[in-house]
Each structure stands twice: as C-alpha cells, then as structure tokens.
CSV table of C-alpha atoms and ligand atoms in Angstrom, one decimal:
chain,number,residue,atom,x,y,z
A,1,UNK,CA,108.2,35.4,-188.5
A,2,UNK,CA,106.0,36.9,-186.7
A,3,UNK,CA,103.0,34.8,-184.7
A,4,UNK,CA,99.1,35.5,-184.9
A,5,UNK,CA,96.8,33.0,-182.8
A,6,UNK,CA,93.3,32.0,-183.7
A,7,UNK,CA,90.1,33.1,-182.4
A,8,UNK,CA,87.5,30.2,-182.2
A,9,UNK,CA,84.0,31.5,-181.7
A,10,UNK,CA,82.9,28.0,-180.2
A,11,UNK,CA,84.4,29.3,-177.2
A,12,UNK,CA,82.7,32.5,-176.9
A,13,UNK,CA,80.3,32.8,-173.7
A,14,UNK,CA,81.6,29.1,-172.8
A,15,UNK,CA,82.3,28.4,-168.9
A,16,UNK,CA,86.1,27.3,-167.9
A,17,UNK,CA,87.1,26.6,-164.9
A,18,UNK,CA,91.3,26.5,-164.3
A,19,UNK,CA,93.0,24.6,-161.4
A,20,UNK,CA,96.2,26.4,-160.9
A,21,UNK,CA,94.9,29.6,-163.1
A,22,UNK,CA,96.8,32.5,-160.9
A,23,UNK,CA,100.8,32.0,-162.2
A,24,UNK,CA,103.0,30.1,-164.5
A,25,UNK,CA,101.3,28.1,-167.6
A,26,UNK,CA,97.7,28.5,-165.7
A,27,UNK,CA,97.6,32.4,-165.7
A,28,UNK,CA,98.1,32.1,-169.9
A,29,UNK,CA,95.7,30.0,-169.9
A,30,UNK,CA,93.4,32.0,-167.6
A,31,UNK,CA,94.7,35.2,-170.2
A,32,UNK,CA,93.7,33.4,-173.4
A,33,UNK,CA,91.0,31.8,-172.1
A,34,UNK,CA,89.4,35.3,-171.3
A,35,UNK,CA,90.8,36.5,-174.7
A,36,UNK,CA,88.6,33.8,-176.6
A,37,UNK,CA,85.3,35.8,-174.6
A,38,UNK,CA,85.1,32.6,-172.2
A,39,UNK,CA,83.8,33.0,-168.9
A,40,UNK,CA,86.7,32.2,-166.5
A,41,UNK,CA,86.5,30.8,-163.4
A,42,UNK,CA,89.6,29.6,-161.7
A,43,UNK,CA,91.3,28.2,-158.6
A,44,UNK,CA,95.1,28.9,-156.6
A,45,UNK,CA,95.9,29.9,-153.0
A,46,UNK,CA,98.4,32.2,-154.6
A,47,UNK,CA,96.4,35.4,-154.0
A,48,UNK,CA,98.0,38.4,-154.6
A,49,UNK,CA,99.1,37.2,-158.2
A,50,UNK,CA,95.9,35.6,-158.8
A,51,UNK,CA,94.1,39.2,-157.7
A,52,UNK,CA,96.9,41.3,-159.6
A,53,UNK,CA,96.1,38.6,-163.0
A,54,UNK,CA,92.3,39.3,-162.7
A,55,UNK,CA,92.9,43.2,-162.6
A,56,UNK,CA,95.5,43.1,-165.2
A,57,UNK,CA,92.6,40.8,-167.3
A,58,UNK,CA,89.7,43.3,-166.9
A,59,UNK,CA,92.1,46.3,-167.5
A,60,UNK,CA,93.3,44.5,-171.0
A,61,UNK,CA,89.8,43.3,-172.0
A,62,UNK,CA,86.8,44.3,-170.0
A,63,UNK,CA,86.2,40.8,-169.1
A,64,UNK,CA,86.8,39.7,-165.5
A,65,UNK,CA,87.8,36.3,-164.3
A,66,UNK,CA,86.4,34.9,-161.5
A,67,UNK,CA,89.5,33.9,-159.0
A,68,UNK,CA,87.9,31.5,-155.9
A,69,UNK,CA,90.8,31.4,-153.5
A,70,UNK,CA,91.3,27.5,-152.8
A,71,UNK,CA,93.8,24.9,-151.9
A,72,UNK,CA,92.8,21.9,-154.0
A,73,UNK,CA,94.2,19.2,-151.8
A,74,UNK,CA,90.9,20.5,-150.0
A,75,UNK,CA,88.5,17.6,-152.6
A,76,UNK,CA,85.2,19.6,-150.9
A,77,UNK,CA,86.5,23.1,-151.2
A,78,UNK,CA,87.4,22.6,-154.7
A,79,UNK,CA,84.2,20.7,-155.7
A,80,UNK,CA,82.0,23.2,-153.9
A,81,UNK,CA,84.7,26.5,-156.2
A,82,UNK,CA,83.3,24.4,-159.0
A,83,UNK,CA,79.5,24.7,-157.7
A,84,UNK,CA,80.4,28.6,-157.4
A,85,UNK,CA,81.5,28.2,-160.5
A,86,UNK,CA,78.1,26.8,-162.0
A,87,UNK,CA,76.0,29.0,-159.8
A,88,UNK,CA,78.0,32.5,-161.0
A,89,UNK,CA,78.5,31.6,-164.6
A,90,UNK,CA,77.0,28.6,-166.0
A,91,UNK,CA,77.0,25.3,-166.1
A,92,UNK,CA,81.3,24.5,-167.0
A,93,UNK,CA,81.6,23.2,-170.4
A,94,UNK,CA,85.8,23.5,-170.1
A,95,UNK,CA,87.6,21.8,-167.2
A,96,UNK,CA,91.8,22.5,-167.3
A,97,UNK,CA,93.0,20.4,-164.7
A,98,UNK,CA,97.0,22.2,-164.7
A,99,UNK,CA,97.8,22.5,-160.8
A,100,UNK,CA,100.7,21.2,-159.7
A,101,UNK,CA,103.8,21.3,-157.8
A,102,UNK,CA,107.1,20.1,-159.0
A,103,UNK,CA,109.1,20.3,-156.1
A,104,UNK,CA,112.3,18.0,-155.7
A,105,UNK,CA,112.6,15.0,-153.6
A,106,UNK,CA,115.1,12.3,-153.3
A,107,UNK,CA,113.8,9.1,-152.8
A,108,UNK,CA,115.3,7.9,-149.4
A,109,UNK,CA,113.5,11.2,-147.7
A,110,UNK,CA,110.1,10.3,-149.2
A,111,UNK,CA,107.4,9.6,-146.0
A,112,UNK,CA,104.2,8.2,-146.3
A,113,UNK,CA,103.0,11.8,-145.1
A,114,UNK,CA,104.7,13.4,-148.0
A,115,UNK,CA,103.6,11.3,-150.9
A,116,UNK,CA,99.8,11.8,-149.8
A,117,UNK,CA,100.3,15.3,-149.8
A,118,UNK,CA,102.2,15.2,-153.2
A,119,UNK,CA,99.4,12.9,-154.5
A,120,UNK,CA,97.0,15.3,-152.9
A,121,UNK,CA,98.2,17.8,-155.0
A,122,UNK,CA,99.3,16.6,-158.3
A,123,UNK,CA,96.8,13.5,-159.1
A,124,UNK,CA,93.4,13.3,-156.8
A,125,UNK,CA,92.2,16.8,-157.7
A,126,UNK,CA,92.3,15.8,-161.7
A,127,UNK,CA,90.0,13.0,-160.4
A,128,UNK,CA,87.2,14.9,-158.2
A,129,UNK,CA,87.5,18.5,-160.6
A,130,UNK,CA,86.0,16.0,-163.5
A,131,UNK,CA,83.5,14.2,-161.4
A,132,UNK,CA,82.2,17.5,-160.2
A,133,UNK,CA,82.1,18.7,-163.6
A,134,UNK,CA,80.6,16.0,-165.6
A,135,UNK,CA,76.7,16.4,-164.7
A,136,UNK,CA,77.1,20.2,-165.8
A,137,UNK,CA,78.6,18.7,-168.9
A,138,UNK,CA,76.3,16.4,-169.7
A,139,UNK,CA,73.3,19.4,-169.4
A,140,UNK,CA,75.2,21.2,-171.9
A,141,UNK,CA,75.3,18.4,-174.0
A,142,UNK,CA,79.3,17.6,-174.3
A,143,UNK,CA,82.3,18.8,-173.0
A,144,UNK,CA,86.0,19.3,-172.9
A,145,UNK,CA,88.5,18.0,-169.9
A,146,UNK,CA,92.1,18.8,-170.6
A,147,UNK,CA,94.4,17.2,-167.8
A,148,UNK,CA,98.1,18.1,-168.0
A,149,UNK,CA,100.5,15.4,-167.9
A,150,UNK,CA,104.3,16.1,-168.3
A,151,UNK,CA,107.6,15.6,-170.4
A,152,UNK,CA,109.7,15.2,-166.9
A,153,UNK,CA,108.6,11.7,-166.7
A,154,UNK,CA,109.6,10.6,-170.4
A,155,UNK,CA,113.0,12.6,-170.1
A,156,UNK,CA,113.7,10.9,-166.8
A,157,UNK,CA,114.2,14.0,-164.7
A,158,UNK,CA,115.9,13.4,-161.7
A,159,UNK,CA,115.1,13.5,-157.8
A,160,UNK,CA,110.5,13.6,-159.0
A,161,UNK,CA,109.7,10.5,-157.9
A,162,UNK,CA,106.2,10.8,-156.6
A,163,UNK,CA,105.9,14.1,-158.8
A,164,UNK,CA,106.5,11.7,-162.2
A,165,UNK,CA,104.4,9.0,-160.5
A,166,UNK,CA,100.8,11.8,-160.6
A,167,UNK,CA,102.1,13.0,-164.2
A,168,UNK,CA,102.2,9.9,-165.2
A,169,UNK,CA,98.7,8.5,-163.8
A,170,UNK,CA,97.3,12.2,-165.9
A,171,UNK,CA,97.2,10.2,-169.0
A,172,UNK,CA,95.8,7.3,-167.6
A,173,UNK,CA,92.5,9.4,-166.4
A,174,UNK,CA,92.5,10.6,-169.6
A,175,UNK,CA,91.9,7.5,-171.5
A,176,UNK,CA,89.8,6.3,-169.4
A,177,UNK,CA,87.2,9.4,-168.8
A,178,UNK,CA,87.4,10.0,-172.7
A,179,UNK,CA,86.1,5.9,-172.5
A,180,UNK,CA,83.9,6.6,-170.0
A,181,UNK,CA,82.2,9.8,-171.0
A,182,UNK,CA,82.3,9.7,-175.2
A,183,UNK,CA,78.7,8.8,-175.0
A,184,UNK,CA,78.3,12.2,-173.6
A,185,UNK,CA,79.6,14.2,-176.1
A,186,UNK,CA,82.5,15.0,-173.4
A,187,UNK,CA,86.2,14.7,-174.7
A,188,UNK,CA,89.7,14.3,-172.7
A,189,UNK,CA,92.9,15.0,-173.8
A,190,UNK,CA,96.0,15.2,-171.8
A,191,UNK,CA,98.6,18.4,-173.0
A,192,UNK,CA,101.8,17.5,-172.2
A,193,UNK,CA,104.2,20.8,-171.6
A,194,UNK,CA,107.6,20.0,-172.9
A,195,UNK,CA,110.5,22.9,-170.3
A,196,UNK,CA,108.3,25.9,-170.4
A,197,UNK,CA,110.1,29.6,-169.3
A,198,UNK,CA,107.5,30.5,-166.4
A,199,UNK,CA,108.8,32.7,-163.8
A,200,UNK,CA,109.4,29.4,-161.2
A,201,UNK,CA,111.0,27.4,-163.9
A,202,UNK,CA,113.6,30.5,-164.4
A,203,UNK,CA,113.9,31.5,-160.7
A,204,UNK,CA,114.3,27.7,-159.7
A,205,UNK,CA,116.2,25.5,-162.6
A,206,UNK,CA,117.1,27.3,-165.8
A,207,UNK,CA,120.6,27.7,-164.9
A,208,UNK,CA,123.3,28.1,-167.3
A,209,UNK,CA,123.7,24.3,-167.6
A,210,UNK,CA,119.9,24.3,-167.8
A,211,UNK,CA,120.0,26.2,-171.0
A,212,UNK,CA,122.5,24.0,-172.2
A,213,UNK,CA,120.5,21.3,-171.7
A,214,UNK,CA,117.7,23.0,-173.7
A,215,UNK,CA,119.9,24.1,-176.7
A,216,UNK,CA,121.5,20.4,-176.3
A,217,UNK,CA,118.2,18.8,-176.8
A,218,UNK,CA,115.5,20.7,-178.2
A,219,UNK,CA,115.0,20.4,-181.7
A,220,UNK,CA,113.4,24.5,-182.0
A,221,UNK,CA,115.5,26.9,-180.5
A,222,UNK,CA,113.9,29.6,-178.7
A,223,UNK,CA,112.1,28.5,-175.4
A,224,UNK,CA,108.5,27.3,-174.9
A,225,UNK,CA,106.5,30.1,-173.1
A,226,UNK,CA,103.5,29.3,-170.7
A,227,UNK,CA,101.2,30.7,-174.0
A,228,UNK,CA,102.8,28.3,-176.8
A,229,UNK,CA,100.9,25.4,-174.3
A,230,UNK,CA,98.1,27.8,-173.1
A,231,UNK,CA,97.1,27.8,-177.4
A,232,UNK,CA,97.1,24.0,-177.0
A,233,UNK,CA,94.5,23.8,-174.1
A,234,UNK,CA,92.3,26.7,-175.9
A,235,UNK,CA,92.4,24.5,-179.5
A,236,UNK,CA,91.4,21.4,-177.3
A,237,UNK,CA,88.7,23.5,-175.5
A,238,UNK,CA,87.0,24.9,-178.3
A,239,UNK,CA,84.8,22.8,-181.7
A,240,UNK,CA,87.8,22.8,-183.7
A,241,UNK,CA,89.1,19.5,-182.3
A,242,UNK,CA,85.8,17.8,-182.0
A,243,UNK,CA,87.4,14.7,-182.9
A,244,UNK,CA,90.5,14.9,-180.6
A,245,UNK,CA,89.7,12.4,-177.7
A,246,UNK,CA,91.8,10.6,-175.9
A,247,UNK,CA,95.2,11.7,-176.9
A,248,UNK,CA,98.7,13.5,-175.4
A,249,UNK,CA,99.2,16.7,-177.1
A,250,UNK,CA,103.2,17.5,-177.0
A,251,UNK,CA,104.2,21.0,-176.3
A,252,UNK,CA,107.5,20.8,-176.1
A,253,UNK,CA,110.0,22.0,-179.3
A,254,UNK,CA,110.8,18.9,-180.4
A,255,UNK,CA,112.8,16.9,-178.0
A,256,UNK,CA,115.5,14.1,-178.4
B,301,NAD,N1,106.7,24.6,-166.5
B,301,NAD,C1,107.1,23.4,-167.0
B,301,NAD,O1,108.2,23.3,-167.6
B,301,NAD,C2,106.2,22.2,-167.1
B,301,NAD,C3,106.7,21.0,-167.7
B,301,NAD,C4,105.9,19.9,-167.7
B,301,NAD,C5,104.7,19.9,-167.2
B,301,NAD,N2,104.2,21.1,-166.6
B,301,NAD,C6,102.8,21.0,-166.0
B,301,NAD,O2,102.1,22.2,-166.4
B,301,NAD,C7,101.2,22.6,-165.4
B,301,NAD,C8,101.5,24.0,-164.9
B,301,NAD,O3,102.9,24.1,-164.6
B,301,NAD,P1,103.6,25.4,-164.2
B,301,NAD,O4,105.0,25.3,-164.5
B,301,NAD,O5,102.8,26.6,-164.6
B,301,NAD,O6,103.5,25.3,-162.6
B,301,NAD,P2,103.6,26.5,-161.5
B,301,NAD,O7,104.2,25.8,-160.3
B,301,NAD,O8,104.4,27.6,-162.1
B,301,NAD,O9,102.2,27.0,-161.3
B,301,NAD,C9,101.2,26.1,-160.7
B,301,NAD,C10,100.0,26.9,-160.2
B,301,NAD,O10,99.2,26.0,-159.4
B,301,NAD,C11,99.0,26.7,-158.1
B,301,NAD,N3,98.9,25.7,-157.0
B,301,NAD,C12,99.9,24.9,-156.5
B,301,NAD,N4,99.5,24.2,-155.5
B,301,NAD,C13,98.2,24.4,-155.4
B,301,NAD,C14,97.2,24.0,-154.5
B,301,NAD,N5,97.4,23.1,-153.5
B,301,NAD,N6,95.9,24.5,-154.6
B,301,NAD,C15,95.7,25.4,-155.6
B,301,NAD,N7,96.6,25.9,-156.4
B,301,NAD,C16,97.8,25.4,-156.3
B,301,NAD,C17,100.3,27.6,-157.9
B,301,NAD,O11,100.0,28.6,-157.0
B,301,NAD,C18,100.5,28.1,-159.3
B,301,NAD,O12,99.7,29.2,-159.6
B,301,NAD,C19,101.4,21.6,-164.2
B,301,NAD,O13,100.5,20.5,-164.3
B,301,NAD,C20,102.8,21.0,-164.5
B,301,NAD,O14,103.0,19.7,-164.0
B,301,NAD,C21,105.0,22.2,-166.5
C-alpha cells in the first residue's frame, strides 16, 4: 500500500517553533512542518546538521526555516530564540517541545550534578518554551503545545532513570497547561513516540537483539520512522484536532 499524507491548510502561514528541530524525529518535524507552508523556526546546538536540514529544506521547497543555534538548558537563551522567533515571523501559534537526550545511566552513578543537567534538558525547557509562548498565543487567539513524552517509561526500559522520570513529568505539563490555558483557545497534547529508526536509535541500540525485540513485540511490522510521529505533531498542530486537548497520542505500532 502505498502512503499519501494530508495537507491541512490551517497551518499554512502559521508560526512553529521546534526544540530539538535539527536531527532525529525533530528534523521531520521541522521537514513537514515546512511542507504544510508553516513558518519554521527552530532550536539545536547540532549545527552542521541543522544548517545542512535548512538548505536541504529550501532546496526541496523554496521555503526556509529559520535554525537559532541554542542549548536549551540555557532557560534565557531559549526564551529570548523564541522572542527571535516572534520578532522574525510572527507571533508562534505552534510550540513542539521534542528535545531530548536519552542517554544511559545506571542508577548508583547518578550525582546530584547529573540529574540537574538531565532535568535541564529533558523536563524544564517544556516548562519555560510554553510560558514564553503563551502571550503570543493568546494575541492570536488560541494555540497548539505539543510536548513529547515517551514509551521507554511504560515498557520499563532499563538503565533511564532520570531520563523516564522528565518523560514521564511531559504528560503531567500537559494536563495541566491544557487546564490552565483552555480558556484561551490554547490546546496541549503530549505524542508519545513508540522505537522510532532515527539515525542515533540505529547507530546506538537497534542491534540484532534490538530488532528482535521489535518483531517480538510490536504488533505492525515494519519500523516507526521519525515522519510516522512527525504526521502526529502536524495533525495536533493544525484545526483538524480542535477538540484534542489534553490527551497522549501513541506512535508506536502497536505494542504488547
Ligand atoms: N527515537 C525514539 O525511539 C523515541 C522514543 C520515545 C520518545 N522519543 C522522544 O522523541 C523526541 C525526539 O527524539 P529523537 O529520537 O529524535 O532524539 P535525538 O536524540 O535523535 O534528537 C534530539 C534532538 O535534540 C537536540 N538536542 C539535544 N540536546 C539539546 C540541547 N541541550 N539543546 C538544544 N538541542 C538539543 C539534538 O541535537 C537533536 O537534534 C524526544 O523527546 C524523545 O524523548 C524518541
């Protein structure tokens, strides 16, 4: 069978800013984000792929993301890439919070030092992205925050601790921005990426016994791509789920 995705107009012109938008899941979400006519803005201190992504972008479609190199453990550097953001583009009607780092970590070597840094980058930037963007929300009348939340916790994935800990709080923000901003017109939906092939996924953990995990588990076979959950975000983002608030959207195959 053969796979077309949708186009929603909604999001033509609309402003969406990416945490994480330069690799893995983030750079197919930057891809169809800019394929919907959005106005991309995004965030990652990986550079060179995030420079080679936007020339790849304006090559495939004439329009050209706007990458603001930025560490977002940095809460004023990534509030004031949002402010760029605003100033460049418009005011953001789309905030993807999917930065993250899964790195592994057994609990006995966990330091204070380390889980502030983990936290730094997996959980607090969710928090200040959405505070940042809210007022521009609420000039435009509503919005859309998509947070990503994981599978790893669920499955019980081994030796990600602190990692599971920051997926887990996603959902938590979630509910309670979509409780605290519905009487904006601003929704908040956490997508929840079941084992997706990006290029760190591969190069780091799909071994052979990895992929026997998959086929062992997964209920689809074939392999979730980064664009499978980047359709997810772009659905949530645009008019077509006005009334999805609130909720975990489940990328993941089907999973036992
Ligand atoms: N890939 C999976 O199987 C999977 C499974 C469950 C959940 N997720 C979630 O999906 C989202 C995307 O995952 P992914 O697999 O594409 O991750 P990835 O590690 O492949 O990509 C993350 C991106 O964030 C950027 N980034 C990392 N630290 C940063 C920082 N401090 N400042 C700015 N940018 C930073 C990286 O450079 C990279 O471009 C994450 O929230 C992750 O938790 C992924």
């Amino acid at each position: 069978m053969t796979s077309q995705t949708a186009i929603y107009p909604s999001l033509d012109g609309r402003v969406v800013f990416i945490t994480g938008g330069g690799t893995g899941i983030g750079a197919s979400l930057t891809r169809a984000f800019s394929a919907q006519g959005a106005k991309v803005a995004f965030v990652d201190i990986a550079e060179d792929d995030s420079n080679r992504l936007v020339a790849d972008i304006e090559r495939e479609t004439g329009r050209r993301p706007l990458f603001i190199p930025c560490d977002i453990r940095d809460v004023p550097a990534l509030q004031g890439a949002i402010a760029e953001t605003r100033d460049a583009l418009g005011d953001v009607g789309v905030l993807v919070n999917n930065a993250a780092n899964d790195d592994r970590h057994r609990l006995e070597e966990v330091t204070l030092e380390y889980w502030n840094d983990r936290i730094a980058i997996n959980q607090r930037p969710m928090f200040f992205a959405a505070q940042a963007v809210v007022p521009q929300m609420r000039r435009l009348g509503g919005g859309s925050i998509i947070n990503f939340g994981s599978v790893s916790w669920r499955m019980g994935t081994a030796n990600v601790p602190v990692y599971a800990s920051a997926k887990a709080a996603a959902h938590g923000l979630t509910r309670s921005l979509a409780r605290d901003l519905g009487g904006d017109g601003i929704r908040a939906n956490t997508v929840v990426p079941g084992w997706v092939m990006t290029d760190r996924q591969k190069r780091l953990w799909v071994t052979p016994e990895g992929e026997k995990v998959i086929d062992a588990n997964q209920f689809l076979k074939g392999r979730v791509q980064p664009e499978h959950v980047a359709a997810m975000a772009v659905f949530l983002a645009a008019d077509d789920s006005a009334m999805c608030n609130a909720q975990e959207f489940i990328v993941d195959g089907g999973w036992v």
